[in-house]
Short mmCIF file of C-alpha atoms in Angstrom, two decimals:
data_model
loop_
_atom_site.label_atom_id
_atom_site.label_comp_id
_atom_site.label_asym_id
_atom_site.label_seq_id
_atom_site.Cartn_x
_atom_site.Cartn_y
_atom_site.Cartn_z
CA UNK A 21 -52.42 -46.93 -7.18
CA UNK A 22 -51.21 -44.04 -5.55
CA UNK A 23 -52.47 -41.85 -2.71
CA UNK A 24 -53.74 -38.86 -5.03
CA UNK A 25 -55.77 -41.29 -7.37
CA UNK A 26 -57.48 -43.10 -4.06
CA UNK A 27 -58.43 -39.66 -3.50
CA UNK A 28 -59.61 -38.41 -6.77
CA UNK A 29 -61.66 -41.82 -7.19
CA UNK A 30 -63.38 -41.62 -3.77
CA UNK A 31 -64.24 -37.84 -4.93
CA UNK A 32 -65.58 -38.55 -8.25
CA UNK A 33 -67.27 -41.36 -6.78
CA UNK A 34 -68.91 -39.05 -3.84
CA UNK A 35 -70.05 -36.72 -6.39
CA UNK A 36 -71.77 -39.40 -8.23
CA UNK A 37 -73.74 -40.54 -5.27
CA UNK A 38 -74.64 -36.96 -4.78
CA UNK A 39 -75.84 -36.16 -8.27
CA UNK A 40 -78.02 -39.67 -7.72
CA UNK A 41 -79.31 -38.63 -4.27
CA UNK A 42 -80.29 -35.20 -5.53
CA UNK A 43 -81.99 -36.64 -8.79
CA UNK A 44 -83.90 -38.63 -6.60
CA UNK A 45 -84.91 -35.84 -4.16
CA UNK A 46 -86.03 -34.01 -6.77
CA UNK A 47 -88.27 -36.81 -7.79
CA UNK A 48 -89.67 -37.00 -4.45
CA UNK A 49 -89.52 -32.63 -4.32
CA UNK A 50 -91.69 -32.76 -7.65
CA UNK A 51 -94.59 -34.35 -6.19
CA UNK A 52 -94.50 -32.20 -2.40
CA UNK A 53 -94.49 -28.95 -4.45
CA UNK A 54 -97.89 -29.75 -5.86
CA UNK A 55 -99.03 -30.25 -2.82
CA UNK A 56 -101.87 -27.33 -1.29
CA UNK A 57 -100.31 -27.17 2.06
CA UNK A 58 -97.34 -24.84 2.28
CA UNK A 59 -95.59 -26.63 4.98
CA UNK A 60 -94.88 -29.32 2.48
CA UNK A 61 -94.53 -27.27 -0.39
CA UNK A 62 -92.13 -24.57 1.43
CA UNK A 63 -89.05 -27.46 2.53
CA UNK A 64 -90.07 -29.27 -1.15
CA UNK A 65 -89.26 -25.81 -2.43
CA UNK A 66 -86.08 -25.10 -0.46
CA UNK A 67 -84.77 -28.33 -1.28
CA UNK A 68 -84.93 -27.95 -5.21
CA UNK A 69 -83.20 -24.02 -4.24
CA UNK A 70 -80.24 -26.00 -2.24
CA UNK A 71 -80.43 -28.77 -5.44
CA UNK A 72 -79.73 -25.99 -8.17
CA UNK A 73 -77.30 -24.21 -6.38
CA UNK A 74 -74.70 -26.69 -5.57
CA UNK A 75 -75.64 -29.71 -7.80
CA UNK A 76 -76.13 -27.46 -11.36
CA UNK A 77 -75.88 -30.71 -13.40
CA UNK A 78 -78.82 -31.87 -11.59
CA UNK A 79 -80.90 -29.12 -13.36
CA UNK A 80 -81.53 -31.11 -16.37
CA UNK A 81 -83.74 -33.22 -13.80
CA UNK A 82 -85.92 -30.47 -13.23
CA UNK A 83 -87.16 -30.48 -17.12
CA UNK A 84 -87.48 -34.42 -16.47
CA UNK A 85 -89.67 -33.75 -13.78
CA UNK A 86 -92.27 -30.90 -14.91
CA UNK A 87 -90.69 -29.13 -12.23
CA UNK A 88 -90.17 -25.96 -14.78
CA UNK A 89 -93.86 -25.87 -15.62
CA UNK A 90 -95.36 -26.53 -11.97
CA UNK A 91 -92.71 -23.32 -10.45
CA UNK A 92 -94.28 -21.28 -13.72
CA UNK A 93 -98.15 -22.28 -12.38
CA UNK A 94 -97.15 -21.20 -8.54
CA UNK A 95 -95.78 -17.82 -9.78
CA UNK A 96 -98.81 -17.37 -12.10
CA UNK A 97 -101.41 -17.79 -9.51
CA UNK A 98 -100.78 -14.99 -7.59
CA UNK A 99 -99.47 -16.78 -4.60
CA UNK A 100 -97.42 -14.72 -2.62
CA UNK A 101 -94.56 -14.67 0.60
CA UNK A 102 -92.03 -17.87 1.07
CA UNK A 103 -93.96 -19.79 -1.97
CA UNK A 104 -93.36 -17.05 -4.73
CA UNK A 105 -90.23 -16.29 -3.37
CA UNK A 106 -88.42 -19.67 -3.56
CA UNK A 107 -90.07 -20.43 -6.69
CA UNK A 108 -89.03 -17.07 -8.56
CA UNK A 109 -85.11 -17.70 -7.86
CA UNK A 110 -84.67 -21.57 -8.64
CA UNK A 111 -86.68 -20.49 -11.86
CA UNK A 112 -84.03 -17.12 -11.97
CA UNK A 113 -81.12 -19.53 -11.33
CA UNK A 114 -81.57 -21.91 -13.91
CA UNK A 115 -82.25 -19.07 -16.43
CA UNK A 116 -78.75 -17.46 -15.73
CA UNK A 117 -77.59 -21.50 -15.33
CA UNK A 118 -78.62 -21.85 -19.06
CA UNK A 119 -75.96 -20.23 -20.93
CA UNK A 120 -78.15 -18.11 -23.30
CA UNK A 121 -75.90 -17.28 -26.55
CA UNK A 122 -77.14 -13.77 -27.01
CA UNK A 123 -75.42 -11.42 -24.63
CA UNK A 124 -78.18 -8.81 -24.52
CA UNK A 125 -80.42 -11.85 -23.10
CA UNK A 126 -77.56 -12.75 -20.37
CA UNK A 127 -77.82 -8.87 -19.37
CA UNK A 128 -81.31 -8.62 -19.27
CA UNK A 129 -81.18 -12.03 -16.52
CA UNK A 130 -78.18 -9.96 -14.65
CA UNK A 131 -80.47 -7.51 -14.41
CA UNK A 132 -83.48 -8.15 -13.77
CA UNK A 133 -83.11 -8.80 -10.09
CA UNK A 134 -81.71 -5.52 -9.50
CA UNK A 135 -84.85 -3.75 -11.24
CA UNK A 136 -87.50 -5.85 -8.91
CA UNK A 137 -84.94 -4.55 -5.93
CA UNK A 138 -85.86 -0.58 -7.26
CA UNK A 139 -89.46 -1.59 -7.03
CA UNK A 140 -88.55 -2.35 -3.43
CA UNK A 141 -90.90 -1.04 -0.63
CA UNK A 142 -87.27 -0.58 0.98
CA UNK A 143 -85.91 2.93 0.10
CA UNK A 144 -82.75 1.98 1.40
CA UNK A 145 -82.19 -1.28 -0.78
CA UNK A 146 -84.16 0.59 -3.80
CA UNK A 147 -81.93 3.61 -3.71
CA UNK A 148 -78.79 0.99 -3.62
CA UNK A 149 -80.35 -0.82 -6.46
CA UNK A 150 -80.62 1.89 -8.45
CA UNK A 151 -77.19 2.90 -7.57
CA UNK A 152 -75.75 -0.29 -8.61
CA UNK A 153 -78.10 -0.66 -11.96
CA UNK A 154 -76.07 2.96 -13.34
CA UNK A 155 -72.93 2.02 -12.01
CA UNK A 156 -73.48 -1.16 -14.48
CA UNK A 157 -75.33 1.21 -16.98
CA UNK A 158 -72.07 2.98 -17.09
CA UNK A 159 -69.43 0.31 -16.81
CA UNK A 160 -70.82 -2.49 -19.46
CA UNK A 161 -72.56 -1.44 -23.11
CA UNK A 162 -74.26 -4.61 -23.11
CA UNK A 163 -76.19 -3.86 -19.60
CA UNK A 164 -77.14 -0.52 -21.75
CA UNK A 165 -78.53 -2.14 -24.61
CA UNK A 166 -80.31 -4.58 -22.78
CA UNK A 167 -82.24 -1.83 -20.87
CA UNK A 168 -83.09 -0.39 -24.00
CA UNK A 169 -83.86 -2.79 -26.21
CA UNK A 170 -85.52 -5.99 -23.80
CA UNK A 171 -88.21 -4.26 -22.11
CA UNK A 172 -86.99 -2.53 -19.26
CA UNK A 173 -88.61 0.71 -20.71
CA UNK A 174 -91.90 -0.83 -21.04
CA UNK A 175 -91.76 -1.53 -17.24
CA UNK A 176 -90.90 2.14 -16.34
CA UNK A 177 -94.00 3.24 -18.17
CA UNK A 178 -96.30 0.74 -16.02
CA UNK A 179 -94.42 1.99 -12.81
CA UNK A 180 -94.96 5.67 -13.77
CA UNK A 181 -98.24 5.19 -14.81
CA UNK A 182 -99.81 2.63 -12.27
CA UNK A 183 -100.71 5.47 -10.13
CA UNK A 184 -103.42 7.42 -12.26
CA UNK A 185 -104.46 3.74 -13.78
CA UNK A 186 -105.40 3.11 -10.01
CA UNK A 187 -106.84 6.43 -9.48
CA UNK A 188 -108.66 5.89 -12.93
CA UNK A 189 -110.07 2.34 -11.64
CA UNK A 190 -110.93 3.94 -8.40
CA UNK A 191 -113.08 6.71 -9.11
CA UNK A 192 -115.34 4.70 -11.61
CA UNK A 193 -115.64 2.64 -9.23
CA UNK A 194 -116.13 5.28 -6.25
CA UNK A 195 -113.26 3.50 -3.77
CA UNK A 196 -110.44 4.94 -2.36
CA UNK A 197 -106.84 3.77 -3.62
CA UNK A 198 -105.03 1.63 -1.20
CA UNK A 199 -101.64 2.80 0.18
CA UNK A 200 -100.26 -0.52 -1.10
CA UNK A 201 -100.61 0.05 -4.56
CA UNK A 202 -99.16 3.73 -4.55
CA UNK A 203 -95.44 3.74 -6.14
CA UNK A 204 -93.35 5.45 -3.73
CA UNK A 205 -91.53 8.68 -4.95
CA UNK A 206 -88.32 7.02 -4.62
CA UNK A 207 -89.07 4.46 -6.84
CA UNK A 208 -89.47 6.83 -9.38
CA UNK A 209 -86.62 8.93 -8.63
CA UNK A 210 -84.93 5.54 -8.83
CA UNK A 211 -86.04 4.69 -12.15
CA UNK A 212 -85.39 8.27 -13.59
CA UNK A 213 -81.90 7.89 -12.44
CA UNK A 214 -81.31 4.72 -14.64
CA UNK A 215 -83.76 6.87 -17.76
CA UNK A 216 -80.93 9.52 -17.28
CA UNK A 217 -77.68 7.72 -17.18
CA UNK A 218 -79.11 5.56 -20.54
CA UNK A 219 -79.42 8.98 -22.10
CA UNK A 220 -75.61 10.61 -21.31
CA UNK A 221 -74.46 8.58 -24.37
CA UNK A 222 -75.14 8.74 -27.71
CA UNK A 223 -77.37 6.38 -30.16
CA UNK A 224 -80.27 3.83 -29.26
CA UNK A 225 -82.05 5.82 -27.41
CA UNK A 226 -85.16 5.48 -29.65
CA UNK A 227 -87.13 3.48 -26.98
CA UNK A 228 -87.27 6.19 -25.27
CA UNK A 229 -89.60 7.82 -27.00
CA UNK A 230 -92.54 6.33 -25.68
CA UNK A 231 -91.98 7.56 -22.25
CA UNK A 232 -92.14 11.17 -23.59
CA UNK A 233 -95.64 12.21 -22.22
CA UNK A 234 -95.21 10.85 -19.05
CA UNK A 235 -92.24 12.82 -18.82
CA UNK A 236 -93.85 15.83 -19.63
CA UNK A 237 -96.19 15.47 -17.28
CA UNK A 238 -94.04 14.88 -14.46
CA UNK A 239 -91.88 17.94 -15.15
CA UNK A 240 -95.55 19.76 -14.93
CA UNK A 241 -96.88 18.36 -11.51
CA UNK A 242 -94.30 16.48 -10.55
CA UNK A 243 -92.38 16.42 -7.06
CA UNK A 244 -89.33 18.57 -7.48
CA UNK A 245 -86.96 16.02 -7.50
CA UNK A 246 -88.80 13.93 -10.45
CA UNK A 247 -89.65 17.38 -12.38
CA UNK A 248 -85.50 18.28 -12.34
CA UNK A 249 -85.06 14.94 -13.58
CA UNK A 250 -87.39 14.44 -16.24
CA UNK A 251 -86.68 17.70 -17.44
CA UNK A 252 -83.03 16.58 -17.85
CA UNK A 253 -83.87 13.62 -19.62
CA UNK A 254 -86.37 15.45 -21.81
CA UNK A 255 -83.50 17.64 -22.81
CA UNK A 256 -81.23 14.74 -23.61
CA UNK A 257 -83.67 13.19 -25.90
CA UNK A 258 -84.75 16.90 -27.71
CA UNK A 259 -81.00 17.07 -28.48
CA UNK A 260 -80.77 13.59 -30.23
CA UNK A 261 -83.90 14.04 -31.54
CA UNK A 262 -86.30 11.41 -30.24
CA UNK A 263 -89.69 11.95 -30.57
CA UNK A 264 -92.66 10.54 -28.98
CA UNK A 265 -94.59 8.35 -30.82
CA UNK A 266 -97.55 9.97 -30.75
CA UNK A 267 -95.96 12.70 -32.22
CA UNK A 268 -94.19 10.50 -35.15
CA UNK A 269 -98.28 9.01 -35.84
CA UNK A 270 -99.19 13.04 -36.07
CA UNK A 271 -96.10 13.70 -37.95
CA UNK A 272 -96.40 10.82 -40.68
CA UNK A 273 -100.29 12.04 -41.07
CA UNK A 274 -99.28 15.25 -41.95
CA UNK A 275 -96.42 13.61 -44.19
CA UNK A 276 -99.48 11.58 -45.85
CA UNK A 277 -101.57 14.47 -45.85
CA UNK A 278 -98.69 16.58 -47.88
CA UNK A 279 -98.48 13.77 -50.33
CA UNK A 280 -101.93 13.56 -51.15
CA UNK A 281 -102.19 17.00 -51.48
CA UNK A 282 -99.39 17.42 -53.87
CA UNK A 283 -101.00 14.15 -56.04
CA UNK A 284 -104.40 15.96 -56.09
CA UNK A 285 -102.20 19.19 -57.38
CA UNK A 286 -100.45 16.93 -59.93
CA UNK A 287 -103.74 15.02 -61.25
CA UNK A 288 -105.31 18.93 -61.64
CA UNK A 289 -101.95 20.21 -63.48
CA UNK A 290 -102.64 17.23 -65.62
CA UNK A 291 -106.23 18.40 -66.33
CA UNK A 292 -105.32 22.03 -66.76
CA UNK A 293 -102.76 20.76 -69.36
CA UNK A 294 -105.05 18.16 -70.94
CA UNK A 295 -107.09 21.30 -71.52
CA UNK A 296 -104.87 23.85 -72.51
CA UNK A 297 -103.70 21.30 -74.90
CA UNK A 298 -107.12 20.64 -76.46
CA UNK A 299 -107.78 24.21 -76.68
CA UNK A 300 -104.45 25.00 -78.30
CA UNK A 301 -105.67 21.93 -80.94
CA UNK A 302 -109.37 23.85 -81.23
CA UNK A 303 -107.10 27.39 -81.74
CA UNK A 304 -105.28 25.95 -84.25
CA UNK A 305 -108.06 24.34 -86.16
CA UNK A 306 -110.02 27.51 -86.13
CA UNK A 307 -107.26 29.64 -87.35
CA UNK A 308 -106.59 27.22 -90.15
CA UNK A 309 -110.72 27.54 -90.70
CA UNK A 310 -110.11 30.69 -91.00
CA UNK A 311 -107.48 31.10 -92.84
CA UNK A 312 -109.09 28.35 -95.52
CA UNK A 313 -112.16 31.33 -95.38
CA UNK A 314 -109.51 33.97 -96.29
CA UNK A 315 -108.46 32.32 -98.85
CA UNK A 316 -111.29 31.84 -100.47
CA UNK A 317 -112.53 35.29 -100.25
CA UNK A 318 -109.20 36.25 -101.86
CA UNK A 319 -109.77 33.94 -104.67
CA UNK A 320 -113.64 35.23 -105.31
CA UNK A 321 -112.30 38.65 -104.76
CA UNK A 322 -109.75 38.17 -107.59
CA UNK A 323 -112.71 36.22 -109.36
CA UNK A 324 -114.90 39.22 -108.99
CA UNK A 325 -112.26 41.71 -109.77
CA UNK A 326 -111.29 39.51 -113.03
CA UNK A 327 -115.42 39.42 -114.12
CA UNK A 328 -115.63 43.17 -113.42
CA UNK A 329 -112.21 44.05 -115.60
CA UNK A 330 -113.83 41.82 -118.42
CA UNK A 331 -117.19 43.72 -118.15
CA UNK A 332 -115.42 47.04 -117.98
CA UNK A 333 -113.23 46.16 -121.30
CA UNK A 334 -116.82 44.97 -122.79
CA UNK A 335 -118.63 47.86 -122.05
CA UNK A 336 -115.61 50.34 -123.32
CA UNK A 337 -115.94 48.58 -126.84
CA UNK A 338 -119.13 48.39 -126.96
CA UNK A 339 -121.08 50.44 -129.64
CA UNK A 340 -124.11 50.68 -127.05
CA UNK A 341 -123.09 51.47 -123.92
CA UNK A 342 -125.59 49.49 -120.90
CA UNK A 343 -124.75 52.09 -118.14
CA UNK A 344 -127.95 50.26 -116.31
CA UNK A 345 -125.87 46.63 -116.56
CA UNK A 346 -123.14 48.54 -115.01
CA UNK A 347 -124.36 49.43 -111.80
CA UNK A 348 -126.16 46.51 -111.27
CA UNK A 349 -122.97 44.30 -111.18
CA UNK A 350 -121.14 46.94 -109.50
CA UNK A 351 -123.90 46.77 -106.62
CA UNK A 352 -123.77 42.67 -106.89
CA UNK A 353 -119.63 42.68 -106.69
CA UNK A 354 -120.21 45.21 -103.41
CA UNK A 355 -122.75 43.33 -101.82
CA UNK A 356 -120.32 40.46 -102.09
CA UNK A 357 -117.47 42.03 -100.88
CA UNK A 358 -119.25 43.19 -97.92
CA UNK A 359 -120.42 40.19 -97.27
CA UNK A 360 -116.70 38.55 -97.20
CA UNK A 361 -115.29 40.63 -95.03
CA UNK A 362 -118.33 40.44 -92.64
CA UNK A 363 -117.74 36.36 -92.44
CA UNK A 364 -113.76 37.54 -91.88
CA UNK A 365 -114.25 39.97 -89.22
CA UNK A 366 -116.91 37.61 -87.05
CA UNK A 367 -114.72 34.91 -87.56
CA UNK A 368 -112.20 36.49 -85.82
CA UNK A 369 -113.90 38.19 -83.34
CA UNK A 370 -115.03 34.59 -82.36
CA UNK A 371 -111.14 33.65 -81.60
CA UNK A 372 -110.07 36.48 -79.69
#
């Protein structure tokens, strides 16, 4: 066996040992970091840090141990200094150590660090976060869509509007706001910087939306700095035509309230049709009423005029003349007559 393979077997063979020993510190790590006193938790804690870092294939351990759940409980109780630390980046390293598939999930872990550094009661290191969070804005697409699309938006609104929440909370309950939870002007400056640089290209930018009357009210009270800068952004998002989504809500009521208005005007053109069909049918039933009345008066007209032709021819021939039979007929076939006509004209009068 040569040289090289002695050495290569001793190495393997080291690593091995090391994978062993760290599997069974974190064994012994799992039990000090449930522990109430932070002396033993803090070294339990480092430990499991110096475990992920340079043993990775130990990390499956972790799982073994409930060590995933118990760092979740510490962070989740509010605990803060060395404790929430240490326990927020071995749970940050093994979520960038777990080789997510979707890319937009692997940006939102590379950046997520770099947005708690913004939130930084350090201008200095906030101002270089935000720095570094458009330089990456500008230099990856992914980093972009992640922004947009996994949430980062959502915590801009809380950071914009944690102030008058606070101020809200604090005059109901007649208290003054503590210094500690006022988000420093940088911050926001910070944060508008990133809003900004998302906006200078095209598409996606529908997120946005929701951080619309915030924006306005900033470029109406706020500092000069954050009212240039939201009005800049407001700009960008009235020329690609982002609403807020307020204004969509109003918008789609009116859209509702135009449809219903145009169905109501459809079901009463209906009617008025319905109606001016059924009078057209009445029209046309009393004209043909009428004309049914016209035609009968033209037939006892004829009638009449045939009767009064036959008396005429009667009384020419006759040997005795009845001039009195005469006229009364005469006054009978006028009386008729008159009385057509009269049944005509109403008729007609009705109609028009």
């Amino acid at each position: 066996m040569s040289d090289e393979s002695i050495r290569i077997n001793k190495d393997v063979l080291l690593a091995q040992n090391l994978q062993n020993n760290a599997i069974a510190q974190i064994t012994v790590f799992a039990v000090s970091i449930r522990s109430q006193d932070q002396n033993v938790q803090i070294p339990a804690l480092k430990g499991i840090l110096d475990i992920v870092v340079n043993e990775p294939e130990s990390v499956e351990s972790l799982f073994d141990n409930n060590i995933i759940v118990d760092l979740n409980k510490i962070i989740s109780s509010d605990q803060e200094g060395e404790v929430f630390v240490l326990s927020s980046a071995i749970l940050h390293i093994v979520g960038v150590r777990s080789k997510s598939v979707d890319i937009v999930v692997r940006a939102k872990v590379a950046t997520d660090s770099i947005i708690q550094i913004i939130n930084s009661t350090n201008e200095k290191q906030s101002k270089a976060a935000s720095k570094a969070l458009c330089d990456l804005v500008e230099a990856n697409e992914q980093i972009r869509n992640s922004l947009l699309t996994t949430g980062f938006i959502q915590v801009v609104l809380h950071t914009f509007t944690v102030n008058t929440q606070i101020q809200t909370k604090s005059s109901s309950s007649s208290q003054s706001t503590s210094n500690d939870n006022v988000i420093p002007g940088y911050v926001k400056v910070g944060l508008l910087n990133v809003i900004l640089k998302l906006t200078e290209e095209e598409g996606g930018l529908e997120s946005l939306g929701i951080l619309i009357p915030i924006l306005e009210e900033m470029k109406r009270n706020g500092e000069e700095q954050i009212k240039s800068k939201a009005k800049k952004i407001l700009n960008q998002l009235n020329g690609e035509g982002i609403q807020s989504y307020s204004t969509l809500v109003n918008n789609e009521k009116e859209k509702d309230d135009q449809i219903k208005q145009l169905e109501n005007t459809n079901k009463l053109q209906v009617k008025q049709l319905i109606r001016a069909d059924e009078e057209k049918e009445q029209v046309k039933a009393e004209n043909e009423g009428i004309s049914t009345q016209l035609q009968r008066t033209t037939e006892e007209k004829e009638r009449l005029r045939i009767e009064l032709q036959r008396t005429t021819t009667f009384q020419t021939t006759s040997k005795q003349p009845q001039h009195l039979m005469e006229m009364e007929e005469m006054h009978i076939f006028k009386k008729e007559m008159k009385m057509a006509f009269q049944i005509l004209l109403d008729n007609t009068k009705m109609h028009f």
